[in-house]
């Protein structure tokens, strides 16, 4: 009996409409040893791995054809998403050419991309193999990038996908609530990170959303790394801003949230004015960006809003984008809420679409105290953004014991 995954079926059902919208006739995923060199799109529309050269073709008319080594057939059948399965023993060339002649697509999207890592699933070696297979056929001149197709498919989250992201966010918020009473001066970044990991392991089905060596990332005080680095032996001290960047993967979907605390000095009942101003600036930046997030706008426009709040309050410009899409992975590809910088390629100018789920994560430095930041997740709806995570709405204070 087929073990068909309903989430993959939903994504497969979206493909013909997107192909038609983009004027494409077919999408071809081409891979080998995909457990080792993994195309991110396999998680969306295949649901398993292959060993030998394999092609999965999805057409505007709804065809789903798998061309695989004979020993991969039973596994593809068991997953149930591809009923038209063509097998080979000696080599894929003749069978793949025959399938292309049968379908005769005029425009064929393939997973290579200069701009979007999530759409860049074919290796250079695989590209050379594929072009050799179609050399001398009409299809050699019909291959083009699938980046717009992949961006649309990954970005347009179904309601089921949105619910799974929300569920991962809820689990993460509960972990933050559980560890907040345990935060105290004298703990090191590593010790606080270990508490968070222990709390995560208490809940069946939770795993880190990204590499364990910096999930969670913990930063304390004015001399911390500040982003994308693992926790250190640096101690948490009174007067420090402490922030944590952490997410979980649950049922195949991720969260990615950041929270900020201030460790009170002896005699302090509240954070210093400079710390409070910095944190409130971050909250205003997030709120204004979420309010501006509308279908049809570009990510760069939303980045302008968030970045403008921070720089308008007198702080230095933060050295990263305001937000990224999230889904099966923490950085889900496609357009982002990012500035018009070379490193982001064309993604700042891609239009925002209904169903896309974004983080919003500006940051700023409060001299002498550390980095203030929050990160929450929203989904784009027809009338604007709605939160999938429960936002932090005030600076969390830690009292010395």
Short mmCIF file of C-alpha atoms in Angstrom, two decimals:
data_model
loop_
_atom_site.label_atom_id
_atom_site.label_comp_id
_atom_site.label_asym_id
_atom_site.label_seq_id
_atom_site.Cartn_x
_atom_site.Cartn_y
_atom_site.Cartn_z
CA UNK A 1 0.00 0.00 0.00
CA UNK A 2 1.32 3.46 -0.92
CA UNK A 3 2.40 5.68 1.99
CA UNK A 4 1.49 8.90 0.22
CA UNK A 5 2.43 12.06 2.15
CA UNK A 6 -0.49 14.54 2.06
CA UNK A 7 1.87 17.54 2.32
CA UNK A 8 3.81 16.39 -0.75
CA UNK A 9 0.55 15.76 -2.60
CA UNK A 10 -0.52 19.33 -1.86
CA UNK A 11 2.74 20.70 -3.27
CA UNK A 12 2.50 18.44 -6.34
CA UNK A 13 -1.00 19.76 -6.97
CA UNK A 14 0.36 23.31 -6.99
CA UNK A 15 2.97 22.58 -9.68
CA UNK A 16 0.78 22.57 -12.85
CA UNK A 17 -0.79 25.91 -11.95
CA UNK A 18 2.61 27.50 -11.35
CA UNK A 19 4.00 26.05 -14.58
CA UNK A 20 1.06 27.48 -16.47
CA UNK A 21 1.43 30.86 -14.78
CA UNK A 22 5.10 31.03 -15.80
CA UNK A 23 4.57 29.69 -19.31
CA UNK A 24 6.65 26.59 -18.59
CA UNK A 25 5.74 23.16 -19.92
CA UNK A 26 7.66 20.90 -17.55
CA UNK A 27 9.85 20.83 -14.48
CA UNK A 28 12.60 18.22 -14.37
CA UNK A 29 14.46 17.26 -11.20
CA UNK A 30 17.63 15.37 -12.10
CA UNK A 31 19.74 13.71 -9.40
CA UNK A 32 21.83 10.76 -8.25
CA UNK A 33 22.83 9.66 -4.73
CA UNK A 34 20.42 12.29 -3.48
CA UNK A 35 20.89 11.36 0.17
CA UNK A 36 24.49 12.55 -0.18
CA UNK A 37 24.00 15.50 -2.55
CA UNK A 38 20.47 16.57 -1.79
CA UNK A 39 18.28 18.75 -3.98
CA UNK A 40 16.01 20.72 -1.59
CA UNK A 41 13.08 20.29 -3.99
CA UNK A 42 13.07 16.53 -3.36
CA UNK A 43 11.54 17.23 0.06
CA UNK A 44 8.67 19.09 -1.62
CA UNK A 45 7.71 16.83 -4.53
CA UNK A 46 9.54 13.49 -4.29
CA UNK A 47 9.67 12.56 -0.62
CA UNK A 48 12.47 10.00 -0.81
CA UNK A 49 15.96 9.56 -2.24
CA UNK A 50 17.42 7.84 -5.30
CA UNK A 51 20.69 6.08 -5.95
CA UNK A 52 21.36 6.20 -9.68
CA UNK A 53 20.74 8.92 -12.25
CA UNK A 54 17.04 9.74 -11.97
CA UNK A 55 14.67 12.27 -13.49
CA UNK A 56 11.30 13.38 -12.13
CA UNK A 57 9.19 15.25 -14.68
CA UNK A 58 6.11 17.27 -13.76
CA UNK A 59 4.12 18.91 -16.56
CA UNK A 60 1.64 21.68 -17.02
CA UNK A 61 -0.95 19.03 -17.92
CA UNK A 62 -0.48 17.19 -14.64
CA UNK A 63 1.83 14.37 -15.75
CA UNK A 64 4.11 12.91 -13.08
CA UNK A 65 6.81 10.73 -14.56
CA UNK A 66 9.75 9.17 -12.71
CA UNK A 67 12.69 7.77 -14.67
CA UNK A 68 14.77 5.75 -12.20
CA UNK A 69 17.15 2.81 -11.88
CA UNK A 70 15.24 -0.46 -11.69
CA UNK A 71 16.09 -1.08 -8.04
CA UNK A 72 14.65 2.32 -7.05
CA UNK A 73 11.24 1.50 -8.55
CA UNK A 74 9.73 -0.26 -5.52
CA UNK A 75 10.58 2.64 -3.23
CA UNK A 76 9.07 5.22 -5.60
CA UNK A 77 5.94 3.06 -5.91
CA UNK A 78 5.68 2.72 -2.14
CA UNK A 79 5.60 6.48 -1.69
CA UNK A 80 2.75 6.70 -4.18
CA UNK A 81 3.32 10.11 -5.71
CA UNK A 82 4.46 8.90 -9.16
CA UNK A 83 2.36 6.30 -10.96
CA UNK A 84 4.18 6.60 -14.30
CA UNK A 85 7.54 5.01 -13.45
CA UNK A 86 10.04 4.22 -16.20
CA UNK A 87 13.03 2.08 -15.22
CA UNK A 88 16.42 1.27 -16.67
CA UNK A 89 19.33 -1.04 -15.91
CA UNK A 90 22.32 -0.04 -18.00
CA UNK A 91 21.84 3.73 -18.31
CA UNK A 92 19.20 6.44 -18.15
CA UNK A 93 19.79 8.06 -21.55
CA UNK A 94 17.47 6.07 -23.82
CA UNK A 95 14.57 6.01 -21.38
CA UNK A 96 14.83 9.70 -20.51
CA UNK A 97 15.01 10.69 -24.15
CA UNK A 98 11.94 8.56 -24.88
CA UNK A 99 9.97 10.22 -22.09
CA UNK A 100 10.96 13.68 -23.35
CA UNK A 101 9.82 12.74 -26.87
CA UNK A 102 6.51 11.52 -25.48
CA UNK A 103 5.85 14.65 -23.42
CA UNK A 104 7.57 17.01 -25.88
CA UNK A 105 7.86 20.03 -23.53
CA UNK A 106 8.93 23.27 -25.19
CA UNK A 107 10.23 24.93 -22.03
CA UNK A 108 11.82 22.74 -19.35
CA UNK A 109 12.69 24.15 -15.93
CA UNK A 110 15.76 22.63 -14.24
CA UNK A 111 17.05 23.33 -10.73
CA UNK A 112 20.00 25.65 -11.34
CA UNK A 113 20.09 29.21 -10.08
CA UNK A 114 22.58 32.03 -9.56
CA UNK A 115 20.28 33.81 -7.10
CA UNK A 116 18.47 31.21 -4.99
CA UNK A 117 20.24 28.32 -3.20
CA UNK A 118 16.92 26.50 -2.77
CA UNK A 119 16.55 26.37 -6.56
CA UNK A 120 20.17 25.36 -7.21
CA UNK A 121 19.79 21.65 -6.58
CA UNK A 122 21.62 20.25 -9.59
CA UNK A 123 25.39 20.00 -9.26
CA UNK A 124 27.71 21.04 -12.06
CA UNK A 125 28.58 17.40 -12.67
CA UNK A 126 24.90 16.50 -12.92
CA UNK A 127 24.35 19.41 -15.29
CA UNK A 128 27.12 18.09 -17.54
CA UNK A 129 25.54 14.62 -17.43
CA UNK A 130 22.10 15.96 -18.27
CA UNK A 131 23.28 18.12 -21.15
CA UNK A 132 25.18 15.14 -22.56
CA UNK A 133 22.00 13.05 -22.39
CA UNK A 134 19.96 15.59 -24.37
CA UNK A 135 22.77 16.60 -26.71
CA UNK A 136 21.66 16.30 -30.31
CA UNK A 137 17.95 16.42 -29.39
CA UNK A 138 15.58 19.41 -29.54
CA UNK A 139 15.51 19.43 -25.73
CA UNK A 140 19.11 20.59 -25.40
CA UNK A 141 17.99 24.14 -26.18
CA UNK A 142 14.87 24.05 -24.04
CA UNK A 143 16.43 23.86 -20.57
CA UNK A 144 16.14 26.94 -18.35
CA UNK A 145 16.33 27.88 -14.69
CA UNK A 146 13.57 26.76 -12.35
CA UNK A 147 14.25 29.52 -9.82
CA UNK A 148 10.91 31.33 -10.27
CA UNK A 149 9.00 28.05 -10.12
CA UNK A 150 10.83 26.86 -7.00
CA UNK A 151 10.40 30.24 -5.32
CA UNK A 152 6.66 30.13 -5.94
CA UNK A 153 6.27 26.52 -4.85
CA UNK A 154 8.33 26.90 -1.68
CA UNK A 155 6.87 30.29 -0.88
CA UNK A 156 3.15 29.70 -1.32
CA UNK A 157 2.61 27.79 1.88
CA UNK A 158 -0.59 25.80 2.14
CA UNK A 159 -2.73 26.16 5.26
CA UNK A 160 -1.36 22.85 6.49
CA UNK A 161 2.21 24.13 6.11
CA UNK A 162 1.35 27.37 7.90
CA UNK A 163 -0.17 25.38 10.77
CA UNK A 164 2.99 23.29 11.09
CA UNK A 165 5.19 26.40 11.21
CA UNK A 166 2.88 27.89 13.84
CA UNK A 167 3.11 24.67 15.86
CA UNK A 168 6.94 24.80 15.73
CA UNK A 169 6.80 28.46 16.85
CA UNK A 170 4.51 27.58 19.76
CA UNK A 171 6.92 24.87 20.90
CA UNK A 172 9.81 27.34 20.74
CA UNK A 173 7.96 30.02 22.71
CA UNK A 174 7.17 27.47 25.43
CA UNK A 175 10.86 26.61 25.67
CA UNK A 176 11.75 30.31 26.04
CA UNK A 177 9.15 30.62 28.79
CA UNK A 178 10.52 27.56 30.58
CA UNK A 179 14.15 28.68 30.54
CA UNK A 180 13.63 32.36 31.39
CA UNK A 181 13.35 31.72 35.17
CA UNK A 182 16.63 29.75 34.98
CA UNK A 183 18.66 32.57 33.47
CA UNK A 184 20.97 34.18 36.02
CA UNK A 185 24.30 35.97 36.19
CA UNK A 186 27.31 33.67 36.29
CA UNK A 187 26.04 31.18 33.74
CA UNK A 188 28.12 30.98 30.60
CA UNK A 189 26.66 31.16 27.11
CA UNK A 190 27.34 27.43 26.75
CA UNK A 191 25.58 26.59 30.01
CA UNK A 192 22.50 28.61 29.09
CA UNK A 193 22.46 27.00 25.63
CA UNK A 194 22.63 23.55 27.25
CA UNK A 195 19.56 24.41 29.37
CA UNK A 196 17.65 25.30 26.20
CA UNK A 197 18.69 22.06 24.50
CA UNK A 198 17.69 20.05 27.57
CA UNK A 199 14.28 21.71 27.53
CA UNK A 200 13.90 20.89 23.84
CA UNK A 201 14.71 17.24 24.49
CA UNK A 202 11.91 17.04 27.05
CA UNK A 203 9.40 17.35 24.22
CA UNK A 204 9.06 14.32 21.91
CA UNK A 205 9.42 15.11 18.22
CA UNK A 206 11.50 18.27 18.51
CA UNK A 207 14.91 18.70 16.86
CA UNK A 208 17.12 21.74 16.22
CA UNK A 209 16.07 23.79 13.20
CA UNK A 210 19.67 24.20 12.02
CA UNK A 211 23.22 23.07 12.90
CA UNK A 212 23.44 22.00 16.53
CA UNK A 213 26.70 23.86 17.14
CA UNK A 214 24.82 27.18 16.99
CA UNK A 215 21.20 26.19 17.60
CA UNK A 216 20.74 27.81 19.98
CA UNK A 217 23.06 30.73 19.50
CA UNK A 218 23.51 32.64 22.78
CA UNK A 219 25.08 36.10 22.97
CA UNK A 220 25.78 38.08 26.11
CA UNK A 221 27.27 41.50 26.63
CA UNK A 222 29.07 44.02 24.44
CA UNK A 223 31.83 41.67 23.24
CA UNK A 224 29.72 38.80 21.91
CA UNK A 225 29.86 37.51 18.32
CA UNK A 226 26.32 38.76 17.73
CA UNK A 227 25.06 36.40 14.98
CA UNK A 228 25.53 32.98 13.39
CA UNK A 229 28.08 31.77 15.93
CA UNK A 230 28.01 29.13 18.63
CA UNK A 231 27.86 29.84 22.36
CA UNK A 232 31.13 30.38 24.21
CA UNK A 233 32.45 30.28 27.78
CA UNK A 234 31.74 34.00 28.13
CA UNK A 235 29.85 34.55 31.42
CA UNK A 236 26.53 36.35 31.65
CA UNK A 237 27.01 39.42 33.84
CA UNK A 238 24.84 42.19 35.34
CA UNK A 239 24.44 44.99 32.82
CA UNK A 240 24.49 42.59 29.87
CA UNK A 241 21.90 42.28 27.15
CA UNK A 242 21.44 38.57 26.47
CA UNK A 243 19.86 37.33 23.27
CA UNK A 244 19.15 33.87 21.94
CA UNK A 245 18.58 32.77 18.35
CA UNK A 246 16.83 29.40 18.41
CA UNK A 247 14.40 27.29 16.43
CA UNK A 248 13.04 23.77 16.34
CA UNK A 249 12.01 21.40 13.60
CA UNK A 250 8.75 19.61 14.25
CA UNK A 251 6.89 17.38 11.78
CA UNK A 252 9.22 18.55 9.03
CA UNK A 253 8.77 22.33 9.50
CA UNK A 254 10.87 24.90 11.31
CA UNK A 255 10.71 27.87 13.62
CA UNK A 256 13.40 30.54 13.95
CA UNK A 257 12.90 33.02 16.80
CA UNK A 258 15.09 35.40 18.78
CA UNK A 259 14.45 36.75 22.26
CA UNK A 260 16.23 39.35 24.40
CA UNK A 261 16.78 39.75 28.15
CA UNK A 262 18.51 42.40 30.26
CA UNK A 263 20.41 41.36 33.40
CA UNK A 264 19.78 43.94 36.11
CA UNK A 265 22.72 45.40 38.03
CA UNK A 266 22.53 45.62 41.82
CA UNK A 267 20.16 48.43 42.71
CA UNK A 268 18.46 48.52 39.29
CA UNK A 269 14.70 47.97 39.14
CA UNK A 270 14.52 48.40 35.38
CA UNK A 271 16.82 48.49 32.39
CA UNK A 272 18.84 51.67 31.74
CA UNK A 273 17.24 54.16 29.39
CA UNK A 274 19.72 53.34 26.61
CA UNK A 275 18.87 49.64 26.74
CA UNK A 276 15.15 50.30 26.89
CA UNK A 277 15.34 52.70 23.95
CA UNK A 278 17.26 50.16 21.89
CA UNK A 279 14.80 47.39 22.58
CA UNK A 280 11.76 49.56 21.90
CA UNK A 281 13.35 50.63 18.62
CA UNK A 282 13.61 46.96 17.63
CA UNK A 283 9.96 46.34 18.49
CA UNK A 284 8.90 49.39 16.46
CA UNK A 285 11.03 48.23 13.53
CA UNK A 286 9.34 44.80 13.58
CA UNK A 287 5.83 46.22 13.95
CA UNK A 288 6.30 48.73 11.13
CA UNK A 289 7.77 46.10 8.81
CA UNK A 290 4.89 43.71 9.54
CA UNK A 291 2.36 46.48 8.92
CA UNK A 292 3.98 47.28 5.55
CA UNK A 293 4.14 43.64 4.42
CA UNK A 294 1.61 43.47 1.58
CA UNK A 295 1.30 41.19 -1.47
CA UNK A 296 2.91 42.79 -4.51
CA UNK A 297 5.50 44.80 -2.64
CA UNK A 298 9.14 43.81 -2.89
CA UNK A 299 11.27 42.51 -0.07
CA UNK A 300 13.58 45.49 -0.47
CA UNK A 301 10.70 47.86 0.29
CA UNK A 302 9.98 46.08 3.58
CA UNK A 303 13.68 46.04 4.44
CA UNK A 304 13.72 49.80 3.83
CA UNK A 305 10.96 50.25 6.41
CA UNK A 306 12.60 48.17 9.16
CA UNK A 307 16.10 49.47 8.47
CA UNK A 308 14.83 53.04 8.38
CA UNK A 309 13.37 52.76 11.89
CA UNK A 310 16.74 51.60 13.26
CA UNK A 311 18.91 54.15 11.46
CA UNK A 312 16.34 56.89 12.02
CA UNK A 313 16.69 56.34 15.76
CA UNK A 314 20.43 56.98 15.48
CA UNK A 315 21.77 53.43 15.34
CA UNK A 316 24.16 51.94 12.82
CA UNK A 317 22.75 49.96 9.93
CA UNK A 318 22.61 46.24 10.68
CA UNK A 319 24.80 44.08 8.40
CA UNK A 320 22.17 41.59 7.20
CA UNK A 321 18.68 41.38 5.77
CA UNK A 322 15.55 42.09 7.77
CA UNK A 323 14.05 38.66 7.20
CA UNK A 324 13.99 35.42 5.23
CA UNK A 325 11.38 32.89 4.28
CA UNK A 326 10.95 29.84 6.49
CA UNK A 327 9.41 26.41 6.00
CA UNK A 328 10.96 22.97 5.70
CA UNK A 329 14.29 24.65 6.46
CA UNK A 330 15.00 27.77 8.47
CA UNK A 331 16.22 29.67 5.38
CA UNK A 332 13.64 28.55 2.86
CA UNK A 333 14.84 30.29 -0.31
CA UNK A 334 13.02 32.61 -2.70
CA UNK A 335 12.62 36.31 -2.09
CA UNK A 336 13.62 37.82 1.23
CA UNK A 337 13.07 41.03 3.16
CA UNK A 338 16.57 42.09 2.23
CA UNK A 339 18.49 45.14 0.98
CA UNK A 340 19.65 45.66 -2.58
CA UNK A 341 23.09 44.20 -1.96
CA UNK A 342 25.12 42.06 -4.33
CA UNK A 343 25.07 39.08 -1.99
CA UNK A 344 21.28 38.76 -2.33
CA UNK A 345 21.21 38.68 -6.14
CA UNK A 346 17.77 39.46 -7.56
CA UNK A 347 15.88 38.29 -4.47
CA UNK A 348 15.29 41.77 -2.96
CA UNK A 349 13.16 42.70 -5.98
CA UNK A 350 10.92 39.63 -6.09
CA UNK A 351 7.27 40.39 -5.34
CA UNK A 352 5.81 39.31 -2.02
CA UNK A 353 3.06 36.70 -2.40
CA UNK A 354 0.16 35.41 -0.34
CA UNK A 355 1.18 32.38 1.69
CA UNK A 356 4.83 33.31 2.11
CA UNK A 357 6.12 33.02 5.68
CA UNK A 358 8.87 35.42 6.74
CA UNK A 359 11.00 36.07 9.76
CA UNK A 360 11.43 39.72 10.77
CA UNK A 361 14.72 40.22 12.64
CA UNK A 362 16.32 43.67 12.79
CA UNK A 363 19.08 44.27 15.34
CA UNK A 364 21.09 47.07 16.86
CA UNK A 365 23.97 47.51 19.27
CA UNK A 366 23.56 49.28 22.60
CA UNK A 367 27.10 50.43 23.48
CA UNK A 368 28.41 48.90 26.69
CA UNK A 369 25.55 46.42 26.96
CA UNK A 370 25.25 44.23 23.86
CA UNK A 371 22.97 43.51 20.94
CA UNK A 372 19.21 44.02 21.09
CA UNK A 373 17.12 42.01 18.67
CA UNK A 374 13.91 40.05 18.35
CA UNK A 375 12.80 37.70 15.62
CA UNK A 376 9.24 36.67 14.92
CA UNK A 377 7.46 34.94 12.05
CA UNK A 378 4.55 36.21 9.98
CA UNK A 379 2.50 34.85 7.10
CA UNK A 380 1.42 37.06 4.21
CA UNK A 381 -2.35 37.12 3.82
CA UNK A 382 -4.38 38.97 1.15
CA UNK A 383 -4.81 42.02 3.39
CA UNK A 384 -1.36 41.94 5.01
CA UNK A 385 0.72 40.04 7.53
CA UNK A 386 -0.46 37.89 10.44
CA UNK A 387 1.82 36.54 13.16
CA UNK A 388 2.50 32.81 13.32
CA UNK A 389 4.61 33.26 16.46
CA UNK A 390 3.59 34.98 19.68
CA UNK A 391 5.79 38.10 19.66
CA UNK A 392 7.94 39.33 22.51
CA UNK A 393 6.30 42.61 23.50
CA UNK A 394 8.57 43.79 26.32
CA UNK A 395 12.17 43.48 27.43
CA UNK A 396 12.58 40.51 29.76
CA UNK A 397 14.41 41.43 32.97
CA UNK A 398 16.71 39.08 34.90
CA UNK A 399 17.31 39.81 38.56
CA UNK A 400 20.49 38.80 40.37
CA UNK A 401 19.86 36.02 42.87
#
